[in-house]
XYZ file of C-alpha atoms in Angstrom:
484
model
C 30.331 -23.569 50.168
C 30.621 -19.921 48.800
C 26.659 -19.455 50.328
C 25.198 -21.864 47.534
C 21.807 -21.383 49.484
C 21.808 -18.125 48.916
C 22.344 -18.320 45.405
C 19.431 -20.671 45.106
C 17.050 -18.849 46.799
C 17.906 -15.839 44.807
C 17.269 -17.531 41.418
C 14.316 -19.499 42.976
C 12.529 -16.747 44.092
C 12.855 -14.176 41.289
C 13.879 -15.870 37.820
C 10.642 -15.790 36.342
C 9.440 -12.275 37.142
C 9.773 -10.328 34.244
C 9.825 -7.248 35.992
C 9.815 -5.389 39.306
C 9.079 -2.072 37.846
C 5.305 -0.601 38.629
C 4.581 -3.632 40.687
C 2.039 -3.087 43.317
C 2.268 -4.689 46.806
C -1.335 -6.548 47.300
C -2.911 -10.274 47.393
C -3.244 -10.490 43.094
C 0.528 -9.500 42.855
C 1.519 -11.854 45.905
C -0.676 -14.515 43.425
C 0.778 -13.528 40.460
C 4.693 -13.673 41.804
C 4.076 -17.253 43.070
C 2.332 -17.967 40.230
C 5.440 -17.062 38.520
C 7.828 -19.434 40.964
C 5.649 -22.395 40.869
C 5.166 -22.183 36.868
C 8.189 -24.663 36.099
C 7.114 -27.188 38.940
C 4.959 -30.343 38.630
C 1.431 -29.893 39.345
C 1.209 -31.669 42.497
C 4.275 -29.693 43.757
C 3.007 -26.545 42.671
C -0.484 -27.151 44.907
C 1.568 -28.492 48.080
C 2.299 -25.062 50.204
C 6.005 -25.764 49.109
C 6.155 -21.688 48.386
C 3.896 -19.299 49.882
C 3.948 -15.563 48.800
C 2.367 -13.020 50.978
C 2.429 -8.698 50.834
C 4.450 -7.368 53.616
C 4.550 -3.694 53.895
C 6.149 -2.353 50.764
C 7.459 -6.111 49.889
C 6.330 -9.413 49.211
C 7.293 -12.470 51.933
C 7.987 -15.261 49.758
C 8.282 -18.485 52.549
C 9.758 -21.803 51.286
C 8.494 -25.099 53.482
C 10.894 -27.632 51.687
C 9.689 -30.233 54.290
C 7.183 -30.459 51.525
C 9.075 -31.523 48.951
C 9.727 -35.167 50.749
C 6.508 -35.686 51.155
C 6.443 -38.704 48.918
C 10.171 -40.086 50.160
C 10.059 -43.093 51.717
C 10.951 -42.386 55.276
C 12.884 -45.959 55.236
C 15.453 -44.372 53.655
C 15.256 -40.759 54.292
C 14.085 -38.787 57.183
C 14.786 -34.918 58.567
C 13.893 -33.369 61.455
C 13.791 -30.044 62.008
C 13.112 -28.877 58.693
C 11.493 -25.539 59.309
C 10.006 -22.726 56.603
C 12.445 -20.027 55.751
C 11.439 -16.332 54.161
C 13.271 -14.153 51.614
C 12.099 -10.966 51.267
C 11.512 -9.617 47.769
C 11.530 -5.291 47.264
C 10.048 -4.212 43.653
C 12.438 -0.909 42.659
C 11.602 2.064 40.308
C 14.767 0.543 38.017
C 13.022 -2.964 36.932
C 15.397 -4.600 40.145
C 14.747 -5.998 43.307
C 15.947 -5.701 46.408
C 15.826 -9.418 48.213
C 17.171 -9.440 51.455
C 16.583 -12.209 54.490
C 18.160 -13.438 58.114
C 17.194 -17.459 58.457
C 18.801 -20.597 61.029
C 18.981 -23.993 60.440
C 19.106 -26.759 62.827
C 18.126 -29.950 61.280
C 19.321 -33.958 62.032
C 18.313 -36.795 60.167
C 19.124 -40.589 58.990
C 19.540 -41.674 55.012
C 20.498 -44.770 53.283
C 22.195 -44.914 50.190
C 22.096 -46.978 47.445
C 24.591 -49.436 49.405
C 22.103 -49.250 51.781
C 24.796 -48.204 54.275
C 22.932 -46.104 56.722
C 23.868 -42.454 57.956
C 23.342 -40.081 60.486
C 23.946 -36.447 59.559
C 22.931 -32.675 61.524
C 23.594 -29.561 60.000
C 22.770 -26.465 61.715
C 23.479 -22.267 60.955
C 22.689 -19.924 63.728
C 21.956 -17.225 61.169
C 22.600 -16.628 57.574
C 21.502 -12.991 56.478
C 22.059 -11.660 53.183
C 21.055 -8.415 51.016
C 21.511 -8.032 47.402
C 19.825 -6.571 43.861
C 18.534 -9.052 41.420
C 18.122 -8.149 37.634
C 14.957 -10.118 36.019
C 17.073 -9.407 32.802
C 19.667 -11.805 33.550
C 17.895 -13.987 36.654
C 21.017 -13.446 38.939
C 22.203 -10.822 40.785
C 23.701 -7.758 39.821
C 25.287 -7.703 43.525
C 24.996 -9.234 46.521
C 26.344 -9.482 50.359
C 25.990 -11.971 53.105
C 27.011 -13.025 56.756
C 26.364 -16.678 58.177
C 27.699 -17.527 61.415
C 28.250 -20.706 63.437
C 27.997 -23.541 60.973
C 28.162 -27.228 62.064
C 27.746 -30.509 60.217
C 27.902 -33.798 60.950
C 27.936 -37.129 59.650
C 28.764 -40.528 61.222
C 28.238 -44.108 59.712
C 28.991 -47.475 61.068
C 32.653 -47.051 60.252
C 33.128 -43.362 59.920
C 32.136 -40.622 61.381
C 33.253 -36.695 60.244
C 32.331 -32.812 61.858
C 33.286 -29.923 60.208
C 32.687 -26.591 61.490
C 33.130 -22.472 60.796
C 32.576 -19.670 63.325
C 31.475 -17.326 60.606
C 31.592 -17.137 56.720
C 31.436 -13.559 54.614
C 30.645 -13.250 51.147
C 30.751 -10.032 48.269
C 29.587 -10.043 45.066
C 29.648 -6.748 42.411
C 28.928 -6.894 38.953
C 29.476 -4.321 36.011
C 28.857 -4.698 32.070
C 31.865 -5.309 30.172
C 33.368 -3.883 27.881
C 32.577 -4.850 24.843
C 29.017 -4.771 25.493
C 26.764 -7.522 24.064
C 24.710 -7.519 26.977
C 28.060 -9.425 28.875
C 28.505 -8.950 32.267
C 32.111 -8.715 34.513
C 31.612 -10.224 38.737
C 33.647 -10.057 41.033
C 33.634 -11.833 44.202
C 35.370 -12.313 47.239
C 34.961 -13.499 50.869
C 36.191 -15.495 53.835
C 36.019 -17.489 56.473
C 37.409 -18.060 59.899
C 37.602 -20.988 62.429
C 37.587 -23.689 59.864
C 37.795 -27.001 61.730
C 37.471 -30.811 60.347
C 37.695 -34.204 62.218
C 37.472 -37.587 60.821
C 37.536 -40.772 62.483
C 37.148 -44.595 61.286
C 37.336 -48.177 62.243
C 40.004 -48.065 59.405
C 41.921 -45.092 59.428
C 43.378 -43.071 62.602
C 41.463 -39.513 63.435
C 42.442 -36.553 61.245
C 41.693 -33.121 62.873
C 42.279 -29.973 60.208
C 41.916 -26.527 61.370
C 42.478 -22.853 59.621
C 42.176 -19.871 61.018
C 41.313 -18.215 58.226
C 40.495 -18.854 54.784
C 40.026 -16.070 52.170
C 38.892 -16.227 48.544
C 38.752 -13.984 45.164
C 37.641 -14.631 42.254
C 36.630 -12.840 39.033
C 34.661 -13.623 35.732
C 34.565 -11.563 32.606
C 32.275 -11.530 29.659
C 29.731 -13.910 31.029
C 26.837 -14.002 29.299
C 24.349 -14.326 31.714
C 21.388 -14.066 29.905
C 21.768 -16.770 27.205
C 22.941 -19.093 30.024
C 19.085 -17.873 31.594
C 17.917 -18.861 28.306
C 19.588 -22.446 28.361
C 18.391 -23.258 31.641
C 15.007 -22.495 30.613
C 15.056 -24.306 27.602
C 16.723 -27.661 29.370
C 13.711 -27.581 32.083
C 11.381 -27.009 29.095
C 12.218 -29.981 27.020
C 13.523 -32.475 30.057
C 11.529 -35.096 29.693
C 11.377 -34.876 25.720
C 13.259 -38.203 24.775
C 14.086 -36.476 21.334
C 14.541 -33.292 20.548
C 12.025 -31.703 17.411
C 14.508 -30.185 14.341
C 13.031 -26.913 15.465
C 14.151 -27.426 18.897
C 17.318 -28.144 18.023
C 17.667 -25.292 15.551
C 16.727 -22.871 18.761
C 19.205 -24.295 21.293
C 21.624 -23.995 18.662
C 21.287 -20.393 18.152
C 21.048 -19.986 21.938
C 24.307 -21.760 22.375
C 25.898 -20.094 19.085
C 25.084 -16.614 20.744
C 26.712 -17.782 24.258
C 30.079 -18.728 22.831
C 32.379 -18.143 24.758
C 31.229 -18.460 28.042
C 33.458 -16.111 29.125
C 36.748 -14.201 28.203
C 38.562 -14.569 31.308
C 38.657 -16.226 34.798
C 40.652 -16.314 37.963
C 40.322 -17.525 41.434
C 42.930 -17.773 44.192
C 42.333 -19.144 48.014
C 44.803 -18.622 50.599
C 44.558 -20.470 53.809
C 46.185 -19.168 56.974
C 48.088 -21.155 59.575
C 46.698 -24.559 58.733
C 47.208 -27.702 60.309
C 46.636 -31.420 59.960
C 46.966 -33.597 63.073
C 46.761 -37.297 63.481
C 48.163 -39.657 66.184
C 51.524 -40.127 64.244
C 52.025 -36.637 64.245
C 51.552 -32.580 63.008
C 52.150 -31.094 60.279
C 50.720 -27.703 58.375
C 52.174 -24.375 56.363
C 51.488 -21.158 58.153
C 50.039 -19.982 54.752
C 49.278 -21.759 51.846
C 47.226 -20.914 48.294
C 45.310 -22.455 45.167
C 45.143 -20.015 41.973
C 43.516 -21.304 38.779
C 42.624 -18.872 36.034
C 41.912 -18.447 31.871
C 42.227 -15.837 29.502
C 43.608 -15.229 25.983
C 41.528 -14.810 22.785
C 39.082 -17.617 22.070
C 41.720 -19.784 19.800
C 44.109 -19.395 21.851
C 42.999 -19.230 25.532
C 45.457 -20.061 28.355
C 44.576 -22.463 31.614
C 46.846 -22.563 34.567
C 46.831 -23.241 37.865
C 49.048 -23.660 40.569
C 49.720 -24.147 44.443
C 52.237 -22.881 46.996
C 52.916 -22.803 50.608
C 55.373 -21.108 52.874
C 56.731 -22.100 56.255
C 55.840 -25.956 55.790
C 56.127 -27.624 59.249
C 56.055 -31.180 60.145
C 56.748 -32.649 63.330
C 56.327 -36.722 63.618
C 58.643 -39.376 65.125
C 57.986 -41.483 61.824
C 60.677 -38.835 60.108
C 64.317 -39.205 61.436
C 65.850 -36.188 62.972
C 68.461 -36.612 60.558
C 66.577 -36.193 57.427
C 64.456 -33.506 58.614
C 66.568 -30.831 56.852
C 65.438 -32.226 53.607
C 62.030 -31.110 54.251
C 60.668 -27.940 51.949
C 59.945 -25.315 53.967
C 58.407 -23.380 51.320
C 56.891 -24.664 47.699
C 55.376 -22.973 44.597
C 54.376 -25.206 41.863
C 52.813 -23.248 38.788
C 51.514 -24.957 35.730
C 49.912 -23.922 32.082
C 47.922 -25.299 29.218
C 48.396 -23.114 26.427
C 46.846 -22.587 23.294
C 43.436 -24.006 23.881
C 41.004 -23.635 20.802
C 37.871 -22.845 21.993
C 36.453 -21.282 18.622
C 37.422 -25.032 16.910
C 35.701 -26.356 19.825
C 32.566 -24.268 19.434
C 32.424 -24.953 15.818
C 32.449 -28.492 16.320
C 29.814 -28.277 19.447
C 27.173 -26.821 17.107
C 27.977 -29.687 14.364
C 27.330 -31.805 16.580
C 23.831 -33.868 16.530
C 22.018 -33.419 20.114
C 19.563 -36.614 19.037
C 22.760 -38.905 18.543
C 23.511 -41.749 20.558
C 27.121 -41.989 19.851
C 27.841 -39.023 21.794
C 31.148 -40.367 23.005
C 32.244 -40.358 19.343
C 30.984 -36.636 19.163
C 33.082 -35.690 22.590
C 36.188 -37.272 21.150
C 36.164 -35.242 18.153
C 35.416 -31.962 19.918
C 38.038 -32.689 22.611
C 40.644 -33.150 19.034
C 39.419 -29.826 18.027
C 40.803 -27.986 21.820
C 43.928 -28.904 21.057
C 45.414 -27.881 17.485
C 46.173 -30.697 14.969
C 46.216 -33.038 18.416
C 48.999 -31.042 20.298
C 49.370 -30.393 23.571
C 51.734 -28.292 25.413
C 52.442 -27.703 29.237
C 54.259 -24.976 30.820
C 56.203 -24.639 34.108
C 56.478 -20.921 34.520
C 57.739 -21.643 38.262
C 58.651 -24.611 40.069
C 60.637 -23.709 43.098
C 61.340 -25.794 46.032
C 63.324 -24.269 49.645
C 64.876 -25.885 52.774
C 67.726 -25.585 55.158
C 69.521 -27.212 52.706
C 68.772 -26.663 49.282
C 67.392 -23.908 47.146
C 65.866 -24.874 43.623
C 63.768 -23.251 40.933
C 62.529 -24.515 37.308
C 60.669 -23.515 34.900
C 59.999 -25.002 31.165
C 57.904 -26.556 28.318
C 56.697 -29.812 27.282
C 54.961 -30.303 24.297
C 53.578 -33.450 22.633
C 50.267 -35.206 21.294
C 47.380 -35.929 22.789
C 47.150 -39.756 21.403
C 50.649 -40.905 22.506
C 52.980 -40.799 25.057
C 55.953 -40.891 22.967
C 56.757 -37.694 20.305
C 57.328 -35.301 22.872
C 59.787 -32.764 23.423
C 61.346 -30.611 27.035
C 63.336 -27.452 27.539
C 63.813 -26.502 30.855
C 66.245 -24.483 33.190
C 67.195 -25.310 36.523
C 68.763 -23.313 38.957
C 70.066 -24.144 42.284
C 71.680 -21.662 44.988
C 74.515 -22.939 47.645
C 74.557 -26.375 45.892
C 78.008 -27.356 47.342
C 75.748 -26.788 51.051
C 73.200 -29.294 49.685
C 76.274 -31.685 48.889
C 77.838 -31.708 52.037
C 74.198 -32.417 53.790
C 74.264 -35.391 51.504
C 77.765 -36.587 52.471
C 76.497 -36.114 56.505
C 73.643 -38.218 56.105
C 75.433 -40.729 54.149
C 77.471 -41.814 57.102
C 74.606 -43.506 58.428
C 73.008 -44.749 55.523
C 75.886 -45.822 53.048
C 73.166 -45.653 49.988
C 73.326 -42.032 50.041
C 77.068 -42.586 48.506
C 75.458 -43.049 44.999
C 73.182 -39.847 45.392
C 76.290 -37.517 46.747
C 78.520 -38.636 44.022
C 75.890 -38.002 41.280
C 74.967 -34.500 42.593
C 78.534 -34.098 42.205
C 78.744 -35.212 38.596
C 75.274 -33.094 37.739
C 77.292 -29.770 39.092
C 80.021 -30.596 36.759
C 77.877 -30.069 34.010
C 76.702 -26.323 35.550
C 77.161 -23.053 34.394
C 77.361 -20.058 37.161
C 74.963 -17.374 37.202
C 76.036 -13.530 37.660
C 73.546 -13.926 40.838
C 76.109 -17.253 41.774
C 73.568 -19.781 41.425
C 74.287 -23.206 39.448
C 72.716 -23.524 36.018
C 71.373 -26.236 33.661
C 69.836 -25.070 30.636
C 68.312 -28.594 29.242
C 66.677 -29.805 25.730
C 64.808 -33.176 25.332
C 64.372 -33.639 21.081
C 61.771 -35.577 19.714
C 64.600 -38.477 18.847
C 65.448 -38.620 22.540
C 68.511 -36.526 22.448
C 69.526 -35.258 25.271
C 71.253 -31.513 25.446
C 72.513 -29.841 28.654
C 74.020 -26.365 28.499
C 75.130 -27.015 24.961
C 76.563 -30.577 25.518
C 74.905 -33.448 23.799
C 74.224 -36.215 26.574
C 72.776 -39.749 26.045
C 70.037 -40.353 24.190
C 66.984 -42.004 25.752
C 66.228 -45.516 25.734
């Protein structure tokens, strides 16, 4: 959720002022800030009480009744209840900033139909959400930013499904600093968490899920934004929305806007780690007492580096669906990291402002800009760790694969494996084998596949292997069988 509505109201209430500095706190500059917020909006919208700005002391009280905003739905297939006004409170300081700050509920319920006219019935409700934090005018976001909400609930039940989701309390941070290399670029950070995560899902279908965390905690940071030619774009795209074509002069300016945004950023990373999760359904439980998501990219613009990855320790799963007998098998811890190297943004930028913003064939136009990420059509993949851990086997990899984008065939592998206690994992194979014969074949080939090891200082088994672009096959030196 990462406080969305906070976000929103941030940028709603402020991205148009120009400035807080020498504002003075009467009526005319209560009218002149919602003149401001409603400037963007459709006439009829503007005039319907959906914001209200009033002085308050040394602040202005800008109220938002969204119940307005439905005031032309058809209630046939929409209706809310409970909808109520909610304030943020907007601080002009001596620096040009302001200080917003507010504490609001929610406690809604309603009915919808979609467009397969399947109807739903759906609550959502926050005992409080308060949040504090100093917006720049420069850059219509803000510079930072903290905020508490506490006892979230949502529904939402159909004919055939119905799913609750819930959070005792959510926490968010966000700081920002200008980078480095100046340009009017900005570094955030952000963090936060939550705690008493709980899911359920039920259906006529499907047999009830419950998922519960106790905690969940996330980081994430983001340098070199440029924050005020994304402003700028925004702006421009509600300026010229309903403009079926764009003017040559038009085009020419969102060009340049564009052209002075690239890149987007020069680096990103987020990681979430979830603690003591669980997933329960009637056939049994199962869950990792921690597990975590990373994603992040960096590297210089022709070059940058994705990757992402997932791992979890102390897996546990308890079912009667699983034999006793195979339940050593089972990871009890995993760490699967991936890469995409050598992404060409710059080529990609050069070919985004070629492109023609009035042409139809805009497929066309994305295929040749997504030929221009990867160099001459190349793509590459990294493993920099895939490990895998149970009572009976201990295994770790890591290596490249590189081929084309358009075909599935000139490619090429090295990897390394390496596997600890392997003659363990053997004899666990030979056990289960003497109640399911089958497991002959797999015993005898593990056997064959440590013939072909090399031993490791640390006494770990090793296979060094190379996959060539004619399908040759090399282990630890030896030449195998080339592919079919």
């Amino acid at each position: 959720m990462r406080l969305k509505l906070v976000t929103a109201t941030s940028l709603l209430a402020l991205c148009l002022v120009t400035t807080a500095q020498g504002v003075e706190i009467n009526q005319d500059g209560a009218n002149a800030v919602k003149d401001t917020l409603t400037k963007l909006l459709p006439e009829d919208l503007a005039k319907s009480g959906l914001i209200t700005v009033n002085p308050a002391g040394t602040r202005y009280e800008i109220i938002y009744d969204l119940a307005k905003l439905l005031i032309k739905v058809d209630p046939a297939t929409f209706t809310i209840n409970g909808l109520t006004p909610f304030s943020t409170f907007a601080t002009p300081l001596d620096s040009g900033l302001w200080n917003i700050e507010g504490d609001n509920s929610l406690n809604v319920s309603g009915h919808l139909k979609g467009k397969d006219q399947k109807p739903t019935d759906f609550t959502y409700s926050i005992a409080s959400l308060a949040y504090t934090g100093v917006f720049d005018p420069a850059i219509s976001y803000l510079r930072s930013s903290s905020a508490t909400v506490k006892d979230i609930k949502v529904t939402s039940k159909t004919d055939t499904e119905e799913v609750s989701a819930s959070m005792a309390s959510m926490e968010q941070k966000l700081s920002s600093t200008d980078s480095a290399g100046g340009n009017g670029r900005i570094d955030f950070v952000m963090g936060g968490s939550v705690s008493g995560f709980l899911e359920q899902v039920s259906g006529q279908r499907t047999p009830p899920v419950e998922l519960r965390a106790d905690t969940v905690n996330f980081d994430g940071k983001v340098n070199g934004l440029p924050a005020k030619q994304i402003r700028d774009m925004i702006f421009f795209v509600l300026d010229h929305v309903d403009e079926k074509e764009l003017s040559p002069e038009n085009t020419t300016k969102i060009k340049g806007i564009v052209k002075d945004a690239f890149p987007l950023l020069t680096s990103f990373s987020e990681t979430i780690g979830v603690n003591n999760l669980t997933v329960s359904t009637e056939v049994g439980k199962g869950g990792a007492k921690a597990f975590g998501y990373n994603v992040a990219m960096d590297g210089p613009t022709d070059a940058m580096r994705f990757g992402f990855g997932f791992n979890a320790q102390d897996i546990s799963v308890d079912t009667p669906l699983m034999p006793s007998s195979y339940s050593a098998f089972m990871p009890t811890s995993l760490d699967l990291q991936f890469a995409v190297p050598n992404l060409d943004f710059a080529s990609f930028g050069d070919a985004f402002m070629a492109m023609d913003f009035n042409d139809k064939a805009a497929e066309k136009s994305g295929e040749e800009m997504g030929k221009k990420l990867f160099r001459d059509g190349r793509l590459a993949v990294e493993f920099p760790k895939i490990s895998a851990k149970s009572d009976v086997y201990d295994i770790d990899m890591t290596g490249k694969i590189e081929g084309r984008v358009d075909t599935e065939k000139d490619y090429s592998m090295e990897a390394t494996v390496l596997a600890r206690d392997l003659d363990k994992t053997i004899a666990a194979v030979q056990e289960l084998a003497k109640t399911d014969p089958d497991l002959n074949q797999v015993s005898f080939g593990i056997m064959m596949v440590k013939g072909f090891a090399k031993a490791d200082a640390d006494g770990r088994s090793r296979w060094d292997i190379s996959v060539g672009r004619d399908g040759s096959v090399t282990v630890n030196g030896h030449k195998g069988v080339d592919q079919p």
